Coordinates of N, CA and C and ligand atoms in Angstrom, one line a residue:
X211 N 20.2 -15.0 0.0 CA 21.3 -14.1 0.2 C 21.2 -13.4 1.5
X212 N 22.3 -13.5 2.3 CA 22.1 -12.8 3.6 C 23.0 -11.3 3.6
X213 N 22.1 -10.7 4.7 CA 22.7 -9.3 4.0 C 24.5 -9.2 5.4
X214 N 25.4 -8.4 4.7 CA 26.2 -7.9 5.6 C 26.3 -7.4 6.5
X215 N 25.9 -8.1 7.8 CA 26.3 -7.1 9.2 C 27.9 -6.6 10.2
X216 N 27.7 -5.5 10.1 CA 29.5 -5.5 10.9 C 28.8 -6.4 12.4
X217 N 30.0 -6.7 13.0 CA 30.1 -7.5 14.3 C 29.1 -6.6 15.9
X218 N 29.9 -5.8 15.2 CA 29.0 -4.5 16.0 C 27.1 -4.9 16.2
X219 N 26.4 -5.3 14.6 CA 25.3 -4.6 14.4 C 24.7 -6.4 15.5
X220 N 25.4 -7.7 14.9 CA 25.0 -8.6 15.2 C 25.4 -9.3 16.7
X221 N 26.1 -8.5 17.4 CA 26.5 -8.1 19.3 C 25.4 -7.2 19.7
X222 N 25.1 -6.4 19.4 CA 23.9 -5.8 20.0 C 22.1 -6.2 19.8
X223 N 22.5 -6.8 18.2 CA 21.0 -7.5 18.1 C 20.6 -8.5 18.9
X224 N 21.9 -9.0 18.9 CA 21.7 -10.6 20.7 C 21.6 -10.1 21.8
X225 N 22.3 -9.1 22.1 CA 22.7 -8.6 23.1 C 22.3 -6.8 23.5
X226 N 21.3 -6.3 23.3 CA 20.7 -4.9 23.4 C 20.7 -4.5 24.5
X227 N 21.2 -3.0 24.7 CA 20.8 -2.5 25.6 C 20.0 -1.4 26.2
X228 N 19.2 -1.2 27.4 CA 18.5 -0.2 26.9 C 16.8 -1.0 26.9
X229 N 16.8 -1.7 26.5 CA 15.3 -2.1 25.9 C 14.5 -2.3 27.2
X230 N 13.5 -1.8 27.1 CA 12.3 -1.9 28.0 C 11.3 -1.3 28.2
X231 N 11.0 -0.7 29.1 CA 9.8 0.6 29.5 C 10.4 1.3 30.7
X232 N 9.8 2.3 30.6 CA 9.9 3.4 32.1 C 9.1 3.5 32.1
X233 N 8.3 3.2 33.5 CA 6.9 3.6 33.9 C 7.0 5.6 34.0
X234 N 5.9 5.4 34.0 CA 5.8 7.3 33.9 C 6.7 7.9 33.7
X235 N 6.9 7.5 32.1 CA 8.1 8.2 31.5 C 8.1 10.2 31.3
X236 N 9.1 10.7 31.2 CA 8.3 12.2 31.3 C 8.7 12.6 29.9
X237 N 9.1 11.9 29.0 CA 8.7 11.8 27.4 C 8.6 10.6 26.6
X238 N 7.7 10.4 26.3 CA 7.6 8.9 25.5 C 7.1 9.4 23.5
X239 N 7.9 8.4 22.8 CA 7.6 8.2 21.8 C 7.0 7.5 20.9
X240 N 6.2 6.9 20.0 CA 6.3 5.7 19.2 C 6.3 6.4 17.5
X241 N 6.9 6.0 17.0 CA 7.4 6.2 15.4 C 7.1 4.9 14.7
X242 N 6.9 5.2 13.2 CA 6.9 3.8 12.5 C 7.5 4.4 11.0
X243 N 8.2 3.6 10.5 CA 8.9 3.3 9.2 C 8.2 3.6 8.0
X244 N 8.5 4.5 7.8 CA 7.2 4.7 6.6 C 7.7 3.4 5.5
X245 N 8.9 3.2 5.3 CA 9.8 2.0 4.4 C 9.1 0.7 4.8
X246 N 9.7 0.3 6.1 CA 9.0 -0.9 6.2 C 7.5 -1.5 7.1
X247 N 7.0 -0.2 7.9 CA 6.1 -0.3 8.7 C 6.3 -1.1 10.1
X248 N 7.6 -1.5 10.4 CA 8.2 -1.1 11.8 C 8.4 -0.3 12.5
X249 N 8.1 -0.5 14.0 CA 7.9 0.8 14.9 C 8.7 0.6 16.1
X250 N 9.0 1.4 16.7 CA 9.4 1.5 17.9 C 9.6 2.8 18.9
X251 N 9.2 2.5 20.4 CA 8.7 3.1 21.1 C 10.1 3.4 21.8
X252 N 10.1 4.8 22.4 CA 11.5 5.5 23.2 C 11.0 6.0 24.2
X253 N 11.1 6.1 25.3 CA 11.0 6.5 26.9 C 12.4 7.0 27.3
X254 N 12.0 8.4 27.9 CA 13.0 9.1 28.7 C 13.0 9.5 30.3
X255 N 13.8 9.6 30.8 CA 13.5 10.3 31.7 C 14.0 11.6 32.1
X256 N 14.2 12.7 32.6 CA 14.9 13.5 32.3 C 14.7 14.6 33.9
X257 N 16.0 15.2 33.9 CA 16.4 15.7 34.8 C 15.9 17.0 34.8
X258 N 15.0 17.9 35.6 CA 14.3 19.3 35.0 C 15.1 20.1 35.3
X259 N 16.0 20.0 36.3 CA 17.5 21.2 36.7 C 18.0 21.3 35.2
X260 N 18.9 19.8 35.3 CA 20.0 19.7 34.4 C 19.4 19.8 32.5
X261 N 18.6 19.3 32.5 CA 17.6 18.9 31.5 C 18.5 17.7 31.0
X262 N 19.5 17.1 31.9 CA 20.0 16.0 30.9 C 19.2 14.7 31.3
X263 N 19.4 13.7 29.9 CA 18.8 12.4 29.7 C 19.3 11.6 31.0
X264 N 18.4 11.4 31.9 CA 19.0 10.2 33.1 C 18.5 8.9 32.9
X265 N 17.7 8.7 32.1 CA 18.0 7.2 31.7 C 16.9 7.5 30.5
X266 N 16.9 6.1 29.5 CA 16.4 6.2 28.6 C 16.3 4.6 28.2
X267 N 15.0 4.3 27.6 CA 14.7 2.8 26.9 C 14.2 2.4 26.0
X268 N 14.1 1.8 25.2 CA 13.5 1.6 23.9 C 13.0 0.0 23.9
X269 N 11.7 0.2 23.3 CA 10.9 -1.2 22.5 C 11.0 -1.0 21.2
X270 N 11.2 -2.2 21.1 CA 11.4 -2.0 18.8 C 10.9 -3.2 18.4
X271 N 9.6 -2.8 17.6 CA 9.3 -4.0 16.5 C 9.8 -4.1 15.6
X272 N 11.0 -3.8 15.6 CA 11.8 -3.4 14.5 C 12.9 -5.0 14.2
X273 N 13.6 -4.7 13.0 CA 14.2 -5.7 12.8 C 15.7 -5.9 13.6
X274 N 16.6 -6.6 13.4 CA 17.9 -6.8 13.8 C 18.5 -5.2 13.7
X275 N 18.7 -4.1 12.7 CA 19.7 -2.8 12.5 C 18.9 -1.9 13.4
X276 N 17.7 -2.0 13.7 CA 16.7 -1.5 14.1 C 17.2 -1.4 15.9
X277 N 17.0 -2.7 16.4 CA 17.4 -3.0 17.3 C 18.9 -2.2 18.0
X278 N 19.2 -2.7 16.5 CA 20.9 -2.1 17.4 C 21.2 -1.0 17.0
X279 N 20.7 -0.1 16.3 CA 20.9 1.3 16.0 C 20.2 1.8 17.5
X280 N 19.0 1.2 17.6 CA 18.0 2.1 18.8 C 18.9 1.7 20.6
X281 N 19.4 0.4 20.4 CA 20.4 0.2 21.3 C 22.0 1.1 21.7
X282 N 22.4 1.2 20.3 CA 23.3 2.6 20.6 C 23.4 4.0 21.0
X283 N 21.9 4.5 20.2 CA 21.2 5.9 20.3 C 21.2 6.1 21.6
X284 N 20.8 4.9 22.0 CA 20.1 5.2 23.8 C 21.5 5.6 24.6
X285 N 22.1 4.4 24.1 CA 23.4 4.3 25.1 C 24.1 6.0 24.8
X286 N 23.9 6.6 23.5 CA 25.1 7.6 23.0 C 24.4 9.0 24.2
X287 N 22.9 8.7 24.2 CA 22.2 9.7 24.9 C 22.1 10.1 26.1
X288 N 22.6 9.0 27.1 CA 22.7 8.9 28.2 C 23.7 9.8 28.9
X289 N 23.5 10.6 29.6 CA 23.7 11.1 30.5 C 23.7 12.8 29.8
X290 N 23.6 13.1 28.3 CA 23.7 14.0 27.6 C 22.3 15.3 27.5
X291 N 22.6 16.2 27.4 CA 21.9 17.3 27.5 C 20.3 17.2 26.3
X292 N 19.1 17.8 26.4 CA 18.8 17.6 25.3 C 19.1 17.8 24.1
X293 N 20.0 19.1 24.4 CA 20.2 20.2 23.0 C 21.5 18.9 22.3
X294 N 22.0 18.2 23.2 CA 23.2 17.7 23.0 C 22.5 16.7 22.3
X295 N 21.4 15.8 22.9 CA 20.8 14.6 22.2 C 20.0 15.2 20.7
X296 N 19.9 15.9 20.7 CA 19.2 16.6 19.6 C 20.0 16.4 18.4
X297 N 21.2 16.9 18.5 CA 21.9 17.0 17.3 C 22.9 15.3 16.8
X298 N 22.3 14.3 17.8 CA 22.7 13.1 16.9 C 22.0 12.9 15.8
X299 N 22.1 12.4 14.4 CA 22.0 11.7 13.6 C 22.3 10.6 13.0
X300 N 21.5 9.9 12.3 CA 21.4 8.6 11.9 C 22.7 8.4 11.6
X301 N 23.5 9.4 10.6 CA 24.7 8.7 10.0 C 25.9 8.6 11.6
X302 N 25.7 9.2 12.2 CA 27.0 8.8 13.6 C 26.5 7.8 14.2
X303 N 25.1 7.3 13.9 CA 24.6 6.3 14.6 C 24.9 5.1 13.3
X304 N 25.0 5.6 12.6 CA 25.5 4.1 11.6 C 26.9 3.8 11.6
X305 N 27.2 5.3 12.1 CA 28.7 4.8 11.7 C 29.6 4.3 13.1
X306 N 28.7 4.4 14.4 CA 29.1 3.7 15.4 C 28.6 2.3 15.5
X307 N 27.7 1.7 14.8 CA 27.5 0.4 14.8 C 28.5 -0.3 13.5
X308 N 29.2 0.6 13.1 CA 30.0 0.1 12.4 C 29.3 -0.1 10.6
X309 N 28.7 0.5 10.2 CA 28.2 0.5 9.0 C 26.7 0.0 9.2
X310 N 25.9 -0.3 7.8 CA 24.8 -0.5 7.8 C 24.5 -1.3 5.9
X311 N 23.9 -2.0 6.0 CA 23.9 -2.2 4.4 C 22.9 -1.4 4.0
X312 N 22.5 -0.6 2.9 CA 21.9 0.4 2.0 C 20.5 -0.2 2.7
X313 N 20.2 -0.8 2.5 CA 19.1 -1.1 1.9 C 18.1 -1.3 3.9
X314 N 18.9 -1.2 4.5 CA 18.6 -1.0 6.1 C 18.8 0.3 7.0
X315 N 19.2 1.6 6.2 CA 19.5 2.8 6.6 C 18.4 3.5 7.1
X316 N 17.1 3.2 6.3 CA 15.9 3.1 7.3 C 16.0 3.0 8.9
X317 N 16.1 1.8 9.1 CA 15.9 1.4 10.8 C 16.9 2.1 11.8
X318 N 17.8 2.9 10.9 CA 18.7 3.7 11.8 C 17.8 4.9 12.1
X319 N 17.1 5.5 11.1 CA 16.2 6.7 10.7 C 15.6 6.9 11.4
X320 N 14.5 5.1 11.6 CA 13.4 5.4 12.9 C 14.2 5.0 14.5
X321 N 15.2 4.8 14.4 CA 15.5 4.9 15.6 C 15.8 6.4 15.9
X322 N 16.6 6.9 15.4 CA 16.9 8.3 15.8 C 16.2 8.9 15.8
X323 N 14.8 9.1 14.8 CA 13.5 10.0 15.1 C 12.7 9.5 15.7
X324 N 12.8 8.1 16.5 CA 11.7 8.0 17.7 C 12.3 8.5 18.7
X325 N 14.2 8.8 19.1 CA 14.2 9.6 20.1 C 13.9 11.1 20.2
X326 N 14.2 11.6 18.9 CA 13.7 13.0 18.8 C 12.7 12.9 19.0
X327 N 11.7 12.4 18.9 CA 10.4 12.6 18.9 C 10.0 12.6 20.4
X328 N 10.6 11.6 20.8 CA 10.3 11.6 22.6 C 10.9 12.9 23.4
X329 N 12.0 13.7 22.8 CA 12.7 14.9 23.5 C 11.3 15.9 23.0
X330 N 11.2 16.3 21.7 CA 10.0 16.8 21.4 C 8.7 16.9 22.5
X331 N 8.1 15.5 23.1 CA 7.1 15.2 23.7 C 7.7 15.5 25.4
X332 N 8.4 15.5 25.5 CA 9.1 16.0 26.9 C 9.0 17.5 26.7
X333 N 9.6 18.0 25.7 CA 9.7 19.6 25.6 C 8.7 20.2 25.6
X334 N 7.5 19.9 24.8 CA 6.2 20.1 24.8 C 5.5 20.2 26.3
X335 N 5.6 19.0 26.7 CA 4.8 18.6 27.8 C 5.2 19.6 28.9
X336 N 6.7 20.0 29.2 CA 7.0 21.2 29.8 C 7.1 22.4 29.8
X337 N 6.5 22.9 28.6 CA 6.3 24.1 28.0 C 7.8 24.6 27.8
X338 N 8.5 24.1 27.2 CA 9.8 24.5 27.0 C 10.5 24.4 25.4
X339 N 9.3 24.4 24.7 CA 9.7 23.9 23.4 C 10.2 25.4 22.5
X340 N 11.1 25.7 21.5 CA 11.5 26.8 21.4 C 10.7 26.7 19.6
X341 N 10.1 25.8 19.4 CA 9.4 26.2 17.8 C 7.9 26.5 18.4
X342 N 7.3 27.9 18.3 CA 6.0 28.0 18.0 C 4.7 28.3 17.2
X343 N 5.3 27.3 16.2 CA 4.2 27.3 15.5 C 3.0 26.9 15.5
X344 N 1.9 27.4 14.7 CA 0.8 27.3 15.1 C 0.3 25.9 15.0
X345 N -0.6 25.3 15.4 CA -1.1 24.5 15.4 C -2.1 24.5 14.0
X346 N -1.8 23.7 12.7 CA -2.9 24.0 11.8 C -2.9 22.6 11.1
X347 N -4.0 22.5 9.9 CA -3.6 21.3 9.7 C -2.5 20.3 9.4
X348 N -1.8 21.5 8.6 CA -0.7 20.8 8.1 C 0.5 20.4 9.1
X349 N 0.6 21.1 9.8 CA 1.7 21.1 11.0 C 1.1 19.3 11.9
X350 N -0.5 19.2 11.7 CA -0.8 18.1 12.3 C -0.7 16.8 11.6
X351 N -0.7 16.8 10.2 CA -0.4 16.0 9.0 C 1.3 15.5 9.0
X352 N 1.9 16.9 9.4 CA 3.2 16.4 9.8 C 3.8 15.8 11.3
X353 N 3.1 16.0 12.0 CA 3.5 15.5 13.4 C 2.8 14.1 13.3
X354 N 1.7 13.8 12.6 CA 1.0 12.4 12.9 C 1.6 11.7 11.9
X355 N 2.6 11.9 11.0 CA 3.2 11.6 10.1 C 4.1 10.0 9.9
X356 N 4.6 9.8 10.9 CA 5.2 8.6 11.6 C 4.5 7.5 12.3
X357 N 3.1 8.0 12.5 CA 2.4 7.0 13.1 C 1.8 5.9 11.9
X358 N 1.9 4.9 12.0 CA 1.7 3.7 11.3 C 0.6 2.8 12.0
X359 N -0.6 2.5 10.8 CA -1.4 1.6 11.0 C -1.2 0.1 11.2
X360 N -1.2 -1.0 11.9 CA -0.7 -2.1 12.3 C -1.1 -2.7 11.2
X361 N -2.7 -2.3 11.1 CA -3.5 -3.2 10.2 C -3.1 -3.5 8.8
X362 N -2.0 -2.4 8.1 CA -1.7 -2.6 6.2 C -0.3 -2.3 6.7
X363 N 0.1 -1.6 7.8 CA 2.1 -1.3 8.2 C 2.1 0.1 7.1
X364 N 1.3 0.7 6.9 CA 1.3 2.2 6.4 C 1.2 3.0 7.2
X365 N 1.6 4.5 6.8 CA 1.6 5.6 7.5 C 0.4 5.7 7.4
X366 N -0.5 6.6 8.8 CA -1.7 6.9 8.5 C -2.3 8.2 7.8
X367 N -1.1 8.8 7.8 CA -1.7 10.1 6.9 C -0.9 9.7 5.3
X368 N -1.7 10.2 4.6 CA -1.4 9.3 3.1 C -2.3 8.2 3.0
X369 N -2.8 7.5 4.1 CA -3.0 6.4 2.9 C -4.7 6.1 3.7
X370 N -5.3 7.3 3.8 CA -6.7 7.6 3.4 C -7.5 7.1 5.0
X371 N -6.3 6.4 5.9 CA -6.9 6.4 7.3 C -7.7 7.9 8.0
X372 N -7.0 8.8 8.2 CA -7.1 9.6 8.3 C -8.5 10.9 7.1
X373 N -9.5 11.0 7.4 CA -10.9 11.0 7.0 C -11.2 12.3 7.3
X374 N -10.8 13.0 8.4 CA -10.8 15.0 8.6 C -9.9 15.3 9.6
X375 N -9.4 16.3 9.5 CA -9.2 16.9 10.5 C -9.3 18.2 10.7
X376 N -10.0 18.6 11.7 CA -10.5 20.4 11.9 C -10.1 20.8 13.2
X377 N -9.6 21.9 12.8 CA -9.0 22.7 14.1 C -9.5 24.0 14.5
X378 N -10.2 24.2 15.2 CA -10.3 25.6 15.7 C -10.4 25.9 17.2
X379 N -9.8 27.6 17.1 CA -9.8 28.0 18.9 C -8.8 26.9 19.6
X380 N -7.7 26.1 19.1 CA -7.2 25.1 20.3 C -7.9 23.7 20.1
X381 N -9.0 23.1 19.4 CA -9.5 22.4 19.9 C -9.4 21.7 18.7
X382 N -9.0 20.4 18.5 CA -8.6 19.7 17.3 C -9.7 18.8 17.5
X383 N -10.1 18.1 16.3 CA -11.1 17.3 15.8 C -10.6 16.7 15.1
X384 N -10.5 15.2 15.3 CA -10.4 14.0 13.9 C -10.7 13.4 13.8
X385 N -11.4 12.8 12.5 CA -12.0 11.5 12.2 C -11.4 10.4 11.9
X386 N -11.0 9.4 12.2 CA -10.3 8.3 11.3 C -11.4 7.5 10.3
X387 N -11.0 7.0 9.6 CA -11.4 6.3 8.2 C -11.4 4.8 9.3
X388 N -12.2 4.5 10.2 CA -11.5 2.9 10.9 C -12.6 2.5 11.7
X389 N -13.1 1.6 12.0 CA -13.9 1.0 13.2 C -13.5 0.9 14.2
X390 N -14.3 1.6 15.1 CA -13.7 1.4 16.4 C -13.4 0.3 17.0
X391 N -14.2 -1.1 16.7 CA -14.2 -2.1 17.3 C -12.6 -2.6 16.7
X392 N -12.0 -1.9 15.6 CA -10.2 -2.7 15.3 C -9.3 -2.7 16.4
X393 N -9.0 -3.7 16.3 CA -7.9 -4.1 17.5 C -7.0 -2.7 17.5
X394 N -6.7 -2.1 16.8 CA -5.4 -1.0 16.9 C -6.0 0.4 17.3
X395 N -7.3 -0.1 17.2 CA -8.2 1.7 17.2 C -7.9 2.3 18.2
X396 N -8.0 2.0 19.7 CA -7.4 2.2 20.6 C -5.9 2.9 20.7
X397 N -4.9 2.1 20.5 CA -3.9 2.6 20.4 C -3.1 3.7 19.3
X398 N -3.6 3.6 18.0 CA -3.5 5.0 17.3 C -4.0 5.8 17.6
X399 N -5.4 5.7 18.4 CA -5.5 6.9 19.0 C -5.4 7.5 20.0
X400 N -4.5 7.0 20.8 CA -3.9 7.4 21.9 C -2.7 7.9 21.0
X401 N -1.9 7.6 20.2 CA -0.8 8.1 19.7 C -0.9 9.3 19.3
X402 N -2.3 9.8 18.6 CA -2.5 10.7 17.5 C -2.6 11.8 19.3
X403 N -3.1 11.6 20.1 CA -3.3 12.4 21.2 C -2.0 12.9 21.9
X404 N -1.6 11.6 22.1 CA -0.2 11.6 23.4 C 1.1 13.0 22.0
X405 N 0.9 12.8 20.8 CA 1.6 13.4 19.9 C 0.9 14.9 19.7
X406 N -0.1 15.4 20.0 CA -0.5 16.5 19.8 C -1.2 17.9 21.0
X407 N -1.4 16.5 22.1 CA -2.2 17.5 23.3 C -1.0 18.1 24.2
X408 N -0.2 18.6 24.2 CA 1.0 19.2 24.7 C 1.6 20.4 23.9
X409 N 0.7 20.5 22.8 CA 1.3 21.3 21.9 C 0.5 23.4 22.4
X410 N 1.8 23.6 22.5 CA 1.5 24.9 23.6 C -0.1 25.8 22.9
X411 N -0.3 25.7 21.5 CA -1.7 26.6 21.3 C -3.0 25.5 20.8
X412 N -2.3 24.0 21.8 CA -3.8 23.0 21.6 C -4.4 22.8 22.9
X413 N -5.9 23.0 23.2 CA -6.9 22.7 24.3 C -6.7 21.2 24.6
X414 N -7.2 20.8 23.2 CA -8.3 19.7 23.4 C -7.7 18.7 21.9
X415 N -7.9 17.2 21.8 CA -7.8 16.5 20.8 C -8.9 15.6 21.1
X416 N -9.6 15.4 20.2 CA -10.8 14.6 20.0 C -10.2 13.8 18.9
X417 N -10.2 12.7 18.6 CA -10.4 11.8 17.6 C -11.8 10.5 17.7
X418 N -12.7 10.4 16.6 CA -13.5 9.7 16.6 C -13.4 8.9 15.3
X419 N -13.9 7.9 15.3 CA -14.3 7.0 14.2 C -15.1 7.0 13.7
X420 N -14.9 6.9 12.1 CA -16.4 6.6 11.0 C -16.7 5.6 11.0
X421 N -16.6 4.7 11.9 CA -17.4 3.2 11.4 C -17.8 2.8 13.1
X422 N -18.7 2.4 13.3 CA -19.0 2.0 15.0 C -19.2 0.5 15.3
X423 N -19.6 -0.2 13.5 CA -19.9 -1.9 14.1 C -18.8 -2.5 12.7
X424 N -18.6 -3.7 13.2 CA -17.8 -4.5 12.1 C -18.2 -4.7 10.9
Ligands
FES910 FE1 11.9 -2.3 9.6 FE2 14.5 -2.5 9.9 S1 13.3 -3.4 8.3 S2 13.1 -1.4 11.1

């Protein structure tokens, strides 16, 4: 049974725009689906006068709605303020691709919270972020929240990757549950960093591994 796409959703899944990288982006994202364990990555660049979005691109291991929800987001963001990009949501993003079948409302979700997340990591990184809350664990359980293990397509907090985390004075410590030698070790933990060392009352993020050989 194939599912229902408006014309909209299946013109931009052939046809996307937006998709790529920006080298030294001055906010970058990566989010993953806690639903399906697809992810995709958002790069901004942004104007420090204006603060508005001057260009913007997205990679998506995501499916076809995925695709073209993260292809519109971009396009809707462009040339827009952050405060302005801030306040899109999933449903104006579904409802400009022309609908979505239920059961795919998801991949609109992670599209729209990988760009929040990259305005977030921009705002941070400039000291301009207007929530300051403290840095504790829980606040770090929810920021790492989105990041997804390649290796099972699960979130890593929940599902026992994640082994400690301690914070004190600024200086975050984490353990992951993983061998370092895993193909993805590298890159989650660049995530868990690039997502937390910008955060105005954090020094330092250390993440290490409990396992050292295969
Ligand atoms: Fe994973 Fe659509 S099913 S992003």
């Amino acid at each position: 049974m194939s599912l229902p796409y408006s014309k909209k959703v299946i013109e931009l899944f052939l046809n996307p725009k937006n998709v790529g990288e920006i080298e030294n982006p001055d906010g970058i994202a990566t989010e993953g689906s806690p639903a399906c364990g697809d992810m995709v990555t958002v790069y901004l660049k942004v104007d420090k006068e204006s603060l508005k979005i001057v260009d913007v691109k997205f990679k998506s291991f995501g499916c076809a709605s995925n695709i073209a929800t993260a292809s519109i987001v971009t396009e809707m963001v462009k040339g827009k303020t952050l405060e302005e990009a801030k306040k899109i949501s999933w449903k104006e993003v579904v409802e400009e691709v022309g609908g979505l079948p239920p059961v795919k409302i998801h991949c609109s979700v992670l599209a729209v919270d990988a760009l929040q997340a990259a305005i977030v990591n921009y705002e941070e990184k400039m000291g301009i972020q207007k929530e300051k809350e403290s840095t504790d664990e829980n606040l770090i359980r929810k920021r790492l929240r989105h990041i997804i293990d390649p290796n099972t397509g699960k979130e890593i907090v929940g599902s026992n990757v994640i082994k400690k985390i301690d914070v004190k004075d600024g200086v975050i410590n984490i353990i992951l549950n993983m061998n370092e030698e895993n193909q993805f070790a590298n890159s989650i933990k660049e995530e868990i960093i690039e997502k937390l060392r910008y955060r105005w009352d954090v020094k330092e993020v250390n993440v290490s591994f409990e396992r050292k050989n295969a």
